[in-house]
PQR file of N, CA, C, O and H, with PARSE charges and radii, in Angstrom:
ATOM      1  N   PRO A   1       5.214 -19.573  -7.878 -0.5600 1.5000
ATOM      2  CA  PRO A   1       5.514 -18.207  -7.560  0.2800 2.0000
ATOM      3  C   PRO A   1       4.204 -17.277  -7.557  0.5500 1.7000
ATOM      4  O   PRO A   1       3.259 -17.500  -8.314 -0.5500 1.4000
ATOM      5  N   VAL A   2       4.229 -16.323  -6.732 -0.4000 1.5000
ATOM      6  CA  VAL A   2       3.087 -15.406  -6.656 -0.0000 2.0000
ATOM      7  C   VAL A   2       3.346 -14.155  -7.430  0.5500 1.7000
ATOM      8  O   VAL A   2       4.435 -13.596  -7.298 -0.5500 1.4000
ATOM      9  H   VAL A   2       4.996 -16.142  -6.117  0.4000 1.0000
ATOM     10  N   VAL A   3       2.448 -13.678  -8.215 -0.4000 1.5000
ATOM     11  CA  VAL A   3       2.594 -12.446  -9.007 -0.0000 2.0000
ATOM     12  C   VAL A   3       1.617 -11.486  -8.504  0.5500 1.7000
ATOM     13  O   VAL A   3       0.427 -11.785  -8.406 -0.5500 1.4000
ATOM     14  H   VAL A   3       1.563 -14.132  -8.323  0.4000 1.0000
ATOM     15  N   LEU A   4       2.101 -10.290  -8.166 -0.4000 1.5000
ATOM     16  CA  LEU A   4       1.306  -9.181  -7.621 -0.0000 2.0000
ATOM     17  C   LEU A   4       1.231  -8.081  -8.670  0.5500 1.7000
ATOM     18  O   LEU A   4       2.248  -7.680  -9.235 -0.5500 1.4000
ATOM     19  H   LEU A   4       3.068 -10.047  -8.245  0.4000 1.0000
ATOM     20  N   SER A   5       0.054  -7.611  -8.918 -0.4000 1.5000
ATOM     21  CA  SER A   5      -0.107  -6.547  -9.819 -0.0000 2.0000
ATOM     22  C   SER A   5      -0.352  -5.274  -9.105  0.5500 1.7000
ATOM     23  O   SER A   5      -1.399  -5.169  -8.467 -0.5500 1.4000
ATOM     24  H   SER A   5      -0.773  -7.937  -8.459  0.4000 1.0000
ATOM     25  N   VAL A   6       0.484  -4.306  -9.138 -0.4000 1.5000
ATOM     26  CA  VAL A   6       0.265  -3.024  -8.408 -0.0000 2.0000
ATOM     27  C   VAL A   6      -0.016  -1.923  -9.345  0.5500 1.7000
ATOM     28  O   VAL A   6       0.700  -1.660 -10.312 -0.5500 1.4000
ATOM     29  H   VAL A   6       1.335  -4.392  -9.656  0.4000 1.0000
ATOM     30  N   ILE A   7      -1.115  -1.276  -9.010 -0.4000 1.5000
ATOM     31  CA  ILE A   7      -1.501  -0.077  -9.843 -0.0000 2.0000
ATOM     32  C   ILE A   7      -0.658   1.093  -9.457  0.5500 1.7000
ATOM     33  O   ILE A   7      -0.815   1.627  -8.360 -0.5500 1.4000
ATOM     34  H   ILE A   7      -1.697  -1.490  -8.225  0.4000 1.0000
ATOM     35  N   SER A   8       0.220   1.507 -10.304 -0.4000 1.5000
ATOM     36  CA  SER A   8       1.218   2.517  -9.967 -0.0000 2.0000
ATOM     37  C   SER A   8       0.697   3.951 -10.274  0.5500 1.7000
ATOM     38  O   SER A   8       0.193   4.254 -11.355 -0.5500 1.4000
ATOM     39  H   SER A   8       0.348   1.073 -11.196  0.4000 1.0000
ATOM     40  N   ASP A   9       0.860   4.792  -9.248 -0.4000 1.5000
ATOM     41  CA  ASP A   9       0.570   6.223  -9.324 -0.0000 2.0000
ATOM     42  C   ASP A   9      -0.788   6.513  -9.881  0.5500 1.7000
ATOM     43  O   ASP A   9      -0.928   7.515 -10.581 -0.5500 1.4000
ATOM     44  H   ASP A   9       1.269   4.546  -8.370  0.4000 1.0000
ATOM     45  N   ALA A  10      -1.802   5.722  -9.631 -0.4000 1.5000
ATOM     46  CA  ALA A  10      -3.139   5.941 -10.115 -0.0000 2.0000
ATOM     47  C   ALA A  10      -4.061   5.458  -8.999  0.5500 1.7000
ATOM     48  O   ALA A  10      -3.698   4.649  -8.145 -0.5500 1.4000
ATOM     49  H   ALA A  10      -1.688   4.907  -9.062  0.4000 1.0000
ATOM     50  N   GLY A  11      -5.268   6.001  -9.059 -0.4000 1.5000
ATOM     51  CA  GLY A  11      -6.247   5.638  -8.022 -0.0000 2.0000
ATOM     52  C   GLY A  11      -6.051   6.377  -6.732  0.5500 1.7000
ATOM     53  O   GLY A  11      -5.323   7.364  -6.630 -0.5500 1.4000
ATOM     54  H   GLY A  11      -5.563   6.658  -9.753  0.4000 1.0000
ATOM     55  N   MET A  12      -6.739   5.844  -5.752 -0.4000 1.5000
ATOM     56  CA  MET A  12      -6.736   6.534  -4.461 -0.0000 2.0000
ATOM     57  C   MET A  12      -5.588   6.003  -3.589  0.5500 1.7000
ATOM     58  O   MET A  12      -5.095   4.905  -3.846 -0.5500 1.4000
ATOM     59  H   MET A  12      -7.331   5.042  -5.835  0.4000 1.0000
ATOM     60  N   LEU A  13      -5.164   6.725  -2.603 -0.4000 1.5000
ATOM     61  CA  LEU A  13      -4.070   6.469  -1.746 -0.0000 2.0000
ATOM     62  C   LEU A  13      -4.378   5.176  -0.966  0.5500 1.7000
ATOM     63  O   LEU A  13      -5.405   5.062  -0.296 -0.5500 1.4000
ATOM     64  H   LEU A  13      -5.565   7.617  -2.394  0.4000 1.0000
ATOM     65  N   GLY A  14      -3.485   4.242  -1.073 -0.4000 1.5000
ATOM     66  CA  GLY A  14      -3.591   2.952  -0.379 -0.0000 2.0000
ATOM     67  C   GLY A  14      -4.315   1.794  -1.202  0.5500 1.7000
ATOM     68  O   GLY A  14      -4.316   0.625  -0.817 -0.5500 1.4000
ATOM     69  H   GLY A  14      -2.651   4.334  -1.617  0.4000 1.0000
ATOM     70  N   ASP A  15      -4.892   2.205  -2.299 -0.4000 1.5000
ATOM     71  CA  ASP A  15      -5.523   1.188  -3.153 -0.0000 2.0000
ATOM     72  C   ASP A  15      -4.538   0.592  -4.163  0.5500 1.7000
ATOM     73  O   ASP A  15      -4.450   1.049  -5.303 -0.5500 1.4000
ATOM     74  H   ASP A  15      -4.891   3.155  -2.611  0.4000 1.0000
ATOM     75  N   LEU A  16      -3.850  -0.363  -3.758 -0.4000 1.5000
ATOM     76  CA  LEU A  16      -2.673  -0.886  -4.516 -0.0000 2.0000
ATOM     77  C   LEU A  16      -3.054  -1.863  -5.513  0.5500 1.7000
ATOM     78  O   LEU A  16      -2.243  -2.149  -6.394 -0.5500 1.4000
ATOM     79  H   LEU A  16      -3.922  -0.733  -2.832  0.4000 1.0000
ATOM     80  N   ASN A  17      -4.272  -2.446  -5.475 -0.4000 1.5000
ATOM     81  CA  ASN A  17      -4.678  -3.426  -6.493 -0.0000 2.0000
ATOM     82  C   ASN A  17      -5.734  -2.839  -7.461  0.5500 1.7000
ATOM     83  O   ASN A  17      -6.206  -3.522  -8.370 -0.5500 1.4000
ATOM     84  H   ASN A  17      -4.932  -2.214  -4.760  0.4000 1.0000
ATOM     85  N   GLY A  18      -6.077  -1.601  -7.247 -0.4000 1.5000
ATOM     86  CA  GLY A  18      -6.898  -0.843  -8.214 -0.0000 2.0000
ATOM     87  C   GLY A  18      -8.436  -1.211  -8.230  0.5500 1.7000
ATOM     88  O   GLY A  18      -9.145  -1.003  -9.215 -0.5500 1.4000
ATOM     89  H   GLY A  18      -5.693  -1.046  -6.509  0.4000 1.0000
ATOM     90  N   ASP A  19      -8.888  -1.775  -7.052 -0.4000 1.5000
ATOM     91  CA  ASP A  19     -10.290  -2.164  -6.979 -0.0000 2.0000
ATOM     92  C   ASP A  19     -11.169  -1.042  -6.313  0.5500 1.7000
ATOM     93  O   ASP A  19     -12.311  -1.316  -5.946 -0.5500 1.4000
ATOM     94  H   ASP A  19      -8.311  -1.944  -6.253  0.4000 1.0000
ATOM     95  N   SER A  20     -10.679   0.137  -6.163 -0.4000 1.5000
ATOM     96  CA  SER A  20     -11.364   1.292  -5.640 -0.0000 2.0000
ATOM     97  C   SER A  20     -11.791   1.247  -4.214  0.5500 1.7000
ATOM     98  O   SER A  20     -12.618   2.032  -3.750 -0.5500 1.4000
ATOM     99  H   SER A  20      -9.751   0.360  -6.461  0.4000 1.0000
ATOM    100  N   ILE A  21     -11.195   0.294  -3.522 -0.4000 1.5000
ATOM    101  CA  ILE A  21     -11.452   0.207  -2.048 -0.0000 2.0000
ATOM    102  C   ILE A  21     -10.087  -0.195  -1.398  0.5500 1.7000
ATOM    103  O   ILE A  21      -9.252  -0.848  -2.023 -0.5500 1.4000
ATOM    104  H   ILE A  21     -10.523  -0.344  -3.899  0.4000 1.0000
ATOM    105  N   THR A  22      -9.909   0.219  -0.141 -0.4000 1.5000
ATOM    106  CA  THR A  22      -8.754  -0.220   0.596 -0.0000 2.0000
ATOM    107  C   THR A  22      -9.199  -1.298   1.568  0.5500 1.7000
ATOM    108  O   THR A  22     -10.131  -1.087   2.344 -0.5500 1.4000
ATOM    109  H   THR A  22     -10.588   0.750   0.366  0.4000 1.0000
ATOM    110  N   ASN A  23      -8.521  -2.491   1.534 -0.4000 1.5000
ATOM    111  CA  ASN A  23      -8.831  -3.576   2.411 -0.0000 2.0000
ATOM    112  C   ASN A  23      -7.544  -4.381   2.652  0.5500 1.7000
ATOM    113  O   ASN A  23      -6.431  -3.978   2.313 -0.5500 1.4000
ATOM    114  H   ASN A  23      -7.764  -2.663   0.904  0.4000 1.0000
ATOM    115  N   VAL A  24      -7.799  -5.621   3.302 -0.4000 1.5000
ATOM    116  CA  VAL A  24      -6.628  -6.455   3.663 -0.0000 2.0000
ATOM    117  C   VAL A  24      -5.724  -6.827   2.447  0.5500 1.7000
ATOM    118  O   VAL A  24      -4.513  -6.992   2.596 -0.5500 1.4000
ATOM    119  H   VAL A  24      -8.703  -5.949   3.578  0.4000 1.0000
ATOM    120  N   GLN A  25      -6.345  -6.955   1.244 -0.4000 1.5000
ATOM    121  CA  GLN A  25      -5.568  -7.260  -0.018 -0.0000 2.0000
ATOM    122  C   GLN A  25      -4.534  -6.178  -0.241  0.5500 1.7000
ATOM    123  O   GLN A  25      -3.414  -6.516  -0.625 -0.5500 1.4000
ATOM    124  H   GLN A  25      -7.329  -6.821   1.124  0.4000 1.0000
ATOM    125  N   ASP A  26      -4.814  -4.925  -0.034 -0.4000 1.5000
ATOM    126  CA  ASP A  26      -3.860  -3.840  -0.148 -0.0000 2.0000
ATOM    127  C   ASP A  26      -2.819  -3.876   0.860  0.5500 1.7000
ATOM    128  O   ASP A  26      -1.674  -3.536   0.562 -0.5500 1.4000
ATOM    129  H   ASP A  26      -5.724  -4.650   0.278  0.4000 1.0000
ATOM    130  N   ILE A  27      -3.147  -4.290   2.124 -0.4000 1.5000
ATOM    131  CA  ILE A  27      -2.094  -4.510   3.117 -0.0000 2.0000
ATOM    132  C   ILE A  27      -1.118  -5.559   2.710  0.5500 1.7000
ATOM    133  O   ILE A  27       0.093  -5.368   2.824 -0.5500 1.4000
ATOM    134  H   ILE A  27      -4.078  -4.566   2.366  0.4000 1.0000
ATOM    135  N   ILE A  28      -1.617  -6.655   2.241 -0.4000 1.5000
ATOM    136  CA  ILE A  28      -0.796  -7.795   1.755 -0.0000 2.0000
ATOM    137  C   ILE A  28       0.145  -7.365   0.651  0.5500 1.7000
ATOM    138  O   ILE A  28       1.327  -7.712   0.649 -0.5500 1.4000
ATOM    139  H   ILE A  28      -2.600  -6.810   2.148  0.4000 1.0000
ATOM    140  N   ILE A  29      -0.396  -6.602  -0.294 -0.4000 1.5000
ATOM    141  CA  ILE A  29       0.471  -6.106  -1.405 -0.0000 2.0000
ATOM    142  C   ILE A  29       1.544  -5.130  -0.927  0.5500 1.7000
ATOM    143  O   ILE A  29       2.693  -5.181  -1.367 -0.5500 1.4000
ATOM    144  H   ILE A  29      -1.356  -6.321  -0.293  0.4000 1.0000
ATOM    145  N   LEU A  30       1.142  -4.236  -0.010 -0.4000 1.5000
ATOM    146  CA  LEU A  30       2.112  -3.262   0.597 -0.0000 2.0000
ATOM    147  C   LEU A  30       3.255  -3.972   1.295  0.5500 1.7000
ATOM    148  O   LEU A  30       4.415  -3.616   1.089 -0.5500 1.4000
ATOM    149  H   LEU A  30       0.209  -4.195   0.348  0.4000 1.0000
ATOM    150  N   VAL A  31       2.958  -4.956   2.107 -0.4000 1.5000
ATOM    151  CA  VAL A  31       3.976  -5.757   2.816 -0.0000 2.0000
ATOM    152  C   VAL A  31       4.845  -6.477   1.814  0.5500 1.7000
ATOM    153  O   VAL A  31       6.057  -6.555   2.010 -0.5500 1.4000
ATOM    154  H   VAL A  31       2.016  -5.245   2.274  0.4000 1.0000
ATOM    155  N   ALA A  32       4.293  -6.990   0.781 -0.4000 1.5000
ATOM    156  CA  ALA A  32       5.071  -7.707  -0.204 -0.0000 2.0000
ATOM    157  C   ALA A  32       5.972  -6.693  -0.935  0.5500 1.7000
ATOM    158  O   ALA A  32       7.114  -7.013  -1.264 -0.5500 1.4000
ATOM    159  H   ALA A  32       3.308  -6.927   0.622  0.4000 1.0000
ATOM    160  N   LEU A  33       5.479  -5.505  -1.184 -0.4000 1.5000
ATOM    161  CA  LEU A  33       6.375  -4.463  -1.792 -0.0000 2.0000
ATOM    162  C   LEU A  33       7.610  -4.163  -0.911  0.5500 1.7000
ATOM    163  O   LEU A  33       8.744  -4.055  -1.376 -0.5500 1.4000
ATOM    164  H   LEU A  33       4.551  -5.245  -0.917  0.4000 1.0000
ATOM    165  N   ILE A  34       7.301  -4.037   0.390 -0.4000 1.5000
ATOM    166  CA  ILE A  34       8.346  -3.718   1.348 -0.0000 2.0000
ATOM    167  C   ILE A  34       9.410  -4.879   1.412  0.5500 1.7000
ATOM    168  O   ILE A  34      10.613  -4.621   1.373 -0.5500 1.4000
ATOM    169  H   ILE A  34       6.379  -4.124   0.768  0.4000 1.0000
ATOM    170  N   LEU A  35       8.951  -6.102   1.505 -0.4000 1.5000
ATOM    171  CA  LEU A  35       9.822  -7.223   1.642 -0.0000 2.0000
ATOM    172  C   LEU A  35      10.574  -7.513   0.392  0.5500 1.7000
ATOM    173  O   LEU A  35      11.691  -8.028   0.430 -0.5500 1.4000
ATOM    174  H   LEU A  35       7.973  -6.311   1.537  0.4000 1.0000
ATOM    175  N   ASP A  36       9.977  -7.189  -0.711 -0.4000 1.5000
ATOM    176  CA  ASP A  36      10.638  -7.428  -1.993 -0.0000 2.0000
ATOM    177  C   ASP A  36      11.438  -6.232  -2.525  0.5500 1.7000
ATOM    178  O   ASP A  36      12.010  -6.258  -3.615 -0.5500 1.4000
ATOM    179  H   ASP A  36       9.070  -6.770  -0.742  0.4000 1.0000
ATOM    180  N   SER A  37      11.442  -5.210  -1.713 -0.4000 1.5000
ATOM    181  CA  SER A  37      12.163  -3.918  -2.134 -0.0000 2.0000
ATOM    182  C   SER A  37      11.716  -3.516  -3.518  0.5500 1.7000
ATOM    183  O   SER A  37      12.518  -3.209  -4.399 -0.5500 1.4000
ATOM    184  H   SER A  37      10.977  -5.189  -0.828  0.4000 1.0000
ATOM    185  N   GLY A  38      10.392  -3.529  -3.680 -0.4000 1.5000
ATOM    186  CA  GLY A  38       9.813  -3.153  -5.002 -0.0000 2.0000
ATOM    187  C   GLY A  38       9.991  -1.742  -5.368  0.5500 1.7000
ATOM    188  O   GLY A  38      10.546  -0.963  -4.593 -0.5500 1.4000
ATOM    189  H   GLY A  38       9.740  -3.778  -2.964  0.4000 1.0000
ATOM    190  N   ASP A  39       9.534  -1.372  -6.540 -0.4000 1.5000
ATOM    191  CA  ASP A  39       9.572  -0.039  -6.971 -0.0000 2.0000
ATOM    192  C   ASP A  39       8.717   0.866  -6.158  0.5500 1.7000
ATOM    193  O   ASP A  39       7.698   0.464  -5.596 -0.5500 1.4000
ATOM    194  H   ASP A  39       9.083  -2.005  -7.169  0.4000 1.0000
ATOM    195  N   TYR A  40       9.162   2.144  -6.098 -0.4000 1.5000
ATOM    196  CA  TYR A  40       8.309   3.083  -5.377 -0.0000 2.0000
ATOM    197  C   TYR A  40       7.120   3.451  -6.190  0.5500 1.7000
ATOM    198  O   TYR A  40       7.232   3.655  -7.399 -0.5500 1.4000
ATOM    199  H   TYR A  40       9.989   2.471  -6.554  0.4000 1.0000
ATOM    200  N   THR A  41       5.975   3.545  -5.558 -0.4000 1.5000
ATOM    201  CA  THR A  41       4.745   3.974  -6.143 -0.0000 2.0000
ATOM    202  C   THR A  41       4.026   4.913  -5.181  0.5500 1.7000
ATOM    203  O   THR A  41       3.889   4.610  -3.996 -0.5500 1.4000
ATOM    204  H   THR A  41       5.884   3.379  -4.576  0.4000 1.0000
ATOM    205  N   ASP A  42       3.566   6.058  -5.696 -0.4000 1.5000
ATOM    206  CA  ASP A  42       2.946   7.034  -4.932 -0.0000 2.0000
ATOM    207  C   ASP A  42       1.761   6.590  -4.037  0.5500 1.7000
ATOM    208  O   ASP A  42       1.677   7.023  -2.887 -0.5500 1.4000
ATOM    209  H   ASP A  42       3.677   6.304  -6.659  0.4000 1.0000
ATOM    210  N   ASN A  43       0.895   5.781  -4.519 -0.4000 1.5000
ATOM    211  CA  ASN A  43      -0.226   5.338  -3.751 -0.0000 2.0000
ATOM    212  C   ASN A  43       0.107   4.300  -2.697  0.5500 1.7000
ATOM    213  O   ASN A  43      -0.757   3.942  -1.896 -0.5500 1.4000
ATOM    214  H   ASN A  43       0.963   5.430  -5.452  0.4000 1.0000
ATOM    215  N   ALA A  44       1.372   3.792  -2.676 -0.4000 1.5000
ATOM    216  CA  ALA A  44       1.786   2.928  -1.586 -0.0000 2.0000
ATOM    217  C   ALA A  44       2.468   3.704  -0.437  0.5500 1.7000
ATOM    218  O   ALA A  44       2.657   3.163   0.652 -0.5500 1.4000
ATOM    219  H   ALA A  44       2.073   4.082  -3.327  0.4000 1.0000
ATOM    220  N   ASP A  45       2.828   4.960  -0.689 -0.4000 1.5000
ATOM    221  CA  ASP A  45       3.461   5.808   0.261 -0.0000 2.0000
ATOM    222  C   ASP A  45       2.407   6.539   1.126  0.5500 1.7000
ATOM    223  O   ASP A  45       2.225   7.752   1.020 -0.5500 1.4000
ATOM    224  H   ASP A  45       2.675   5.400  -1.574  0.4000 1.0000
ATOM    225  N   ILE A  46       1.748   5.788   1.952 -0.4000 1.5000
ATOM    226  CA  ILE A  46       0.638   6.350   2.754 -0.0000 2.0000
ATOM    227  C   ILE A  46       1.045   7.508   3.614  0.5500 1.7000
ATOM    228  O   ILE A  46       0.312   8.487   3.756 -0.5500 1.4000
ATOM    229  H   ILE A  46       1.895   4.803   2.039  0.4000 1.0000
ATOM    230  N   TYR A  47       2.170   7.398   4.164 -0.4000 1.5000
ATOM    231  CA  TYR A  47       2.729   8.434   5.111 -0.0000 2.0000
ATOM    232  C   TYR A  47       3.315   9.696   4.305  0.5500 1.7000
ATOM    233  O   TYR A  47       3.625  10.753   4.856 -0.5500 1.4000
ATOM    234  H   TYR A  47       2.765   6.603   4.049  0.4000 1.0000
ATOM    235  N   MET A  48       3.414   9.468   3.061 -0.4000 1.5000
ATOM    236  CA  MET A  48       3.937  10.530   2.151 -0.0000 2.0000
ATOM    237  C   MET A  48       5.281  11.168   2.545  0.5500 1.7000
ATOM    238  O   MET A  48       5.474  12.384   2.567 -0.5500 1.4000
ATOM    239  H   MET A  48       3.162   8.610   2.614  0.4000 1.0000
ATOM    240  N   ASP A  49       6.210  10.208   2.858 -0.4000 1.5000
ATOM    241  CA  ASP A  49       7.546  10.708   3.257 -0.0000 2.0000
ATOM    242  C   ASP A  49       8.585  10.296   2.201  0.5500 1.7000
ATOM    243  O   ASP A  49       9.776  10.529   2.409 -0.5500 1.4000
ATOM    244  H   ASP A  49       6.054   9.220   2.839  0.4000 1.0000
ATOM    245  N   GLY A  50       8.184   9.711   1.111 -0.4000 1.5000
ATOM    246  CA  GLY A  50       9.089   9.325   0.018 -0.0000 2.0000
ATOM    247  C   GLY A  50       9.738   7.980   0.214  0.5500 1.7000
ATOM    248  O   GLY A  50      10.612   7.589  -0.561 -0.5500 1.4000
ATOM    249  H   GLY A  50       7.217   9.522   0.943  0.4000 1.0000
ATOM    250  N   VAL A  51       9.311   7.247   1.268 -0.4000 1.5000
ATOM    251  CA  VAL A  51       9.797   5.924   1.493 -0.0000 2.0000
ATOM    252  C   VAL A  51       8.589   4.998   1.728  0.5500 1.7000
ATOM    253  O   VAL A  51       7.599   5.393   2.343 -0.5500 1.4000
ATOM    254  H   VAL A  51       8.601   7.565   1.897  0.4000 1.0000
ATOM    255  N   ILE A  52       8.697   3.760   1.223 -0.4000 1.5000
ATOM    256  CA  ILE A  52       7.645   2.786   1.533 -0.0000 2.0000
ATOM    257  C   ILE A  52       8.156   1.853   2.592  0.5500 1.7000
ATOM    258  O   ILE A  52       9.051   1.052   2.324 -0.5500 1.4000
ATOM    259  H   ILE A  52       9.502   3.439   0.723  0.4000 1.0000
ATOM    260  N   ASP A  53       7.593   1.931   3.841 -0.4000 1.5000
ATOM    261  CA  ASP A  53       8.109   1.154   4.943 -0.0000 2.0000
ATOM    262  C   ASP A  53       6.907   0.750   5.895  0.5500 1.7000
ATOM    263  O   ASP A  53       5.733   0.883   5.546 -0.5500 1.4000
ATOM    264  H   ASP A  53       6.865   2.581   4.059  0.4000 1.0000
ATOM    265  N   ILE A  54       7.293   0.249   7.117 -0.4000 1.5000
ATOM    266  CA  ILE A  54       6.287  -0.225   8.047 -0.0000 2.0000
ATOM    267  C   ILE A  54       5.404   0.846   8.493  0.5500 1.7000
ATOM    268  O   ILE A  54       4.274   0.561   8.886 -0.5500 1.4000
ATOM    269  H   ILE A  54       8.246   0.141   7.400  0.4000 1.0000
ATOM    270  N   ILE A  55       5.832   2.106   8.467 -0.4000 1.5000
ATOM    271  CA  ILE A  55       4.949   3.198   8.893 -0.0000 2.0000
ATOM    272  C   ILE A  55       3.787   3.299   7.871  0.5500 1.7000
ATOM    273  O   ILE A  55       2.669   3.625   8.272 -0.5500 1.4000
ATOM    274  H   ILE A  55       6.751   2.338   8.148  0.4000 1.0000
ATOM    275  N   ASP A  56       4.006   3.044   6.631 -0.4000 1.5000
ATOM    276  CA  ASP A  56       2.898   3.097   5.651 -0.0000 2.0000
ATOM    277  C   ASP A  56       1.919   1.949   5.968  0.5500 1.7000
ATOM    278  O   ASP A  56       0.707   2.134   5.851 -0.5500 1.4000
ATOM    279  H   ASP A  56       4.914   2.779   6.306  0.4000 1.0000
ATOM    280  N   VAL A  57       2.416   0.790   6.361 -0.4000 1.5000
ATOM    281  CA  VAL A  57       1.569  -0.350   6.695 -0.0000 2.0000
ATOM    282  C   VAL A  57       0.598   0.003   7.916  0.5500 1.7000
ATOM    283  O   VAL A  57      -0.595  -0.300   7.904 -0.5500 1.4000
ATOM    284  H   VAL A  57       3.400   0.640   6.456  0.4000 1.0000
ATOM    285  N   VAL A  58       1.194   0.638   8.915 -0.4000 1.5000
ATOM    286  CA  VAL A  58       0.484   1.049  10.083 -0.0000 2.0000
ATOM    287  C   VAL A  58      -0.581   2.132   9.688  0.5500 1.7000
ATOM    288  O   VAL A  58      -1.706   2.079  10.184 -0.5500 1.4000
ATOM    289  H   VAL A  58       2.163   0.884   8.924  0.4000 1.0000
ATOM    290  N   GLN A  59      -0.245   3.072   8.838 -0.4000 1.5000
ATOM    291  CA  GLN A  59      -1.174   4.104   8.371 -0.0000 2.0000
ATOM    292  C   GLN A  59      -2.247   3.469   7.519  0.5500 1.7000
ATOM    293  O   GLN A  59      -3.402   3.871   7.653 -0.5500 1.4000
ATOM    294  H   GLN A  59       0.669   3.115   8.435  0.4000 1.0000
ATOM    295  N   LEU A  60      -1.965   2.510   6.655 -0.4000 1.5000
ATOM    296  CA  LEU A  60      -2.949   1.832   5.852 -0.0000 2.0000
ATOM    297  C   LEU A  60      -3.968   1.060   6.706  0.5500 1.7000
ATOM    298  O   LEU A  60      -5.172   1.114   6.455 -0.5500 1.4000
ATOM    299  H   LEU A  60      -1.026   2.183   6.546  0.4000 1.0000
ATOM    300  N   ILE A  61      -3.471   0.357   7.700 -0.4000 1.5000
ATOM    301  CA  ILE A  61      -4.290  -0.367   8.570 -0.0000 2.0000
ATOM    302  C   ILE A  61      -5.233   0.592   9.352  0.5500 1.7000
ATOM    303  O   ILE A  61      -6.424   0.317   9.496 -0.5500 1.4000
ATOM    304  H   ILE A  61      -2.493   0.313   7.904  0.4000 1.0000
ATOM    305  N   SER A  62      -4.700   1.667   9.826 -0.4000 1.5000
ATOM    306  CA  SER A  62      -5.450   2.722  10.454 -0.0000 2.0000
ATOM    307  C   SER A  62      -6.552   3.266   9.528  0.5500 1.7000
ATOM    308  O   SER A  62      -7.691   3.392   9.979 -0.5500 1.4000
ATOM    309  H   SER A  62      -3.732   1.890   9.709  0.4000 1.0000
ATOM    310  N   MET A  63      -6.275   3.589   8.277 -0.4000 1.5000
ATOM    311  CA  MET A  63      -7.219   4.066   7.307 -0.0000 2.0000
ATOM    312  C   MET A  63      -8.384   3.096   7.158  0.5500 1.7000
ATOM    313  O   MET A  63      -9.547   3.497   7.119 -0.5500 1.4000
ATOM    314  H   MET A  63      -5.350   3.486   7.910  0.4000 1.0000
ATOM    315  N   ILE A  64      -8.050   1.817   7.077 -0.4000 1.5000
ATOM    316  CA  ILE A  64      -9.072   0.731   6.859 -0.0000 2.0000
ATOM    317  C   ILE A  64      -9.981   0.625   8.100  0.5500 1.7000
ATOM    318  O   ILE A  64     -11.201   0.530   7.969 -0.5500 1.4000
ATOM    319  H   ILE A  64      -7.105   1.491   7.109  0.4000 1.0000
ATOM    320  N   LEU A  65      -9.387   0.642   9.286 -0.4000 1.5000
ATOM    321  CA  LEU A  65     -10.134   0.519  10.497 -0.0000 2.0000
ATOM    322  C   LEU A  65     -11.104   1.796  10.711  0.5500 1.7000
ATOM    323  O   LEU A  65     -12.203   1.698  11.257 -0.5500 1.4000
ATOM    324  H   LEU A  65      -8.396   0.719   9.392  0.4000 1.0000
ATOM    325  N   GLU A  66     -10.607   2.913  10.253 -0.4000 1.5000
ATOM    326  CA  GLU A  66     -11.438   4.101  10.478 -0.0000 2.0000
ATOM    327  C   GLU A  66     -12.635   4.238   9.452  0.5500 1.7000
ATOM    328  O   GLU A  66     -13.605   4.967   9.659 -0.5500 1.4000
ATOM    329  H   GLU A  66      -9.714   2.993   9.810  0.4000 1.0000
ATOM    330  N   SER A  67     -12.465   3.471   8.341 -0.4000 1.5000
ATOM    331  CA  SER A  67     -13.552   3.580   7.309 -0.0000 2.0000
ATOM    332  C   SER A  67     -14.719   2.665   7.586  0.5500 1.7000
ATOM    333  O   SER A  67     -15.685   2.647   6.822 -0.5500 1.4000
ATOM    334  H   SER A  67     -11.677   2.879   8.173  0.4000 1.0000
TER
END
């Protein structure tokens, strides 16, 4: 089994593993949260609509490509 550690409600938006940068690792964690119906966490809700879904994945990818 794979264990993911998500930094909840701390750090910067989109930084789900707490390493102070947003990268492909954060995308993988976000997709896993969506597929696993994981708990809501503020820094995973990139679109800030109160729901963690594919829109957040698209936004996170856009953030990473723009940086």
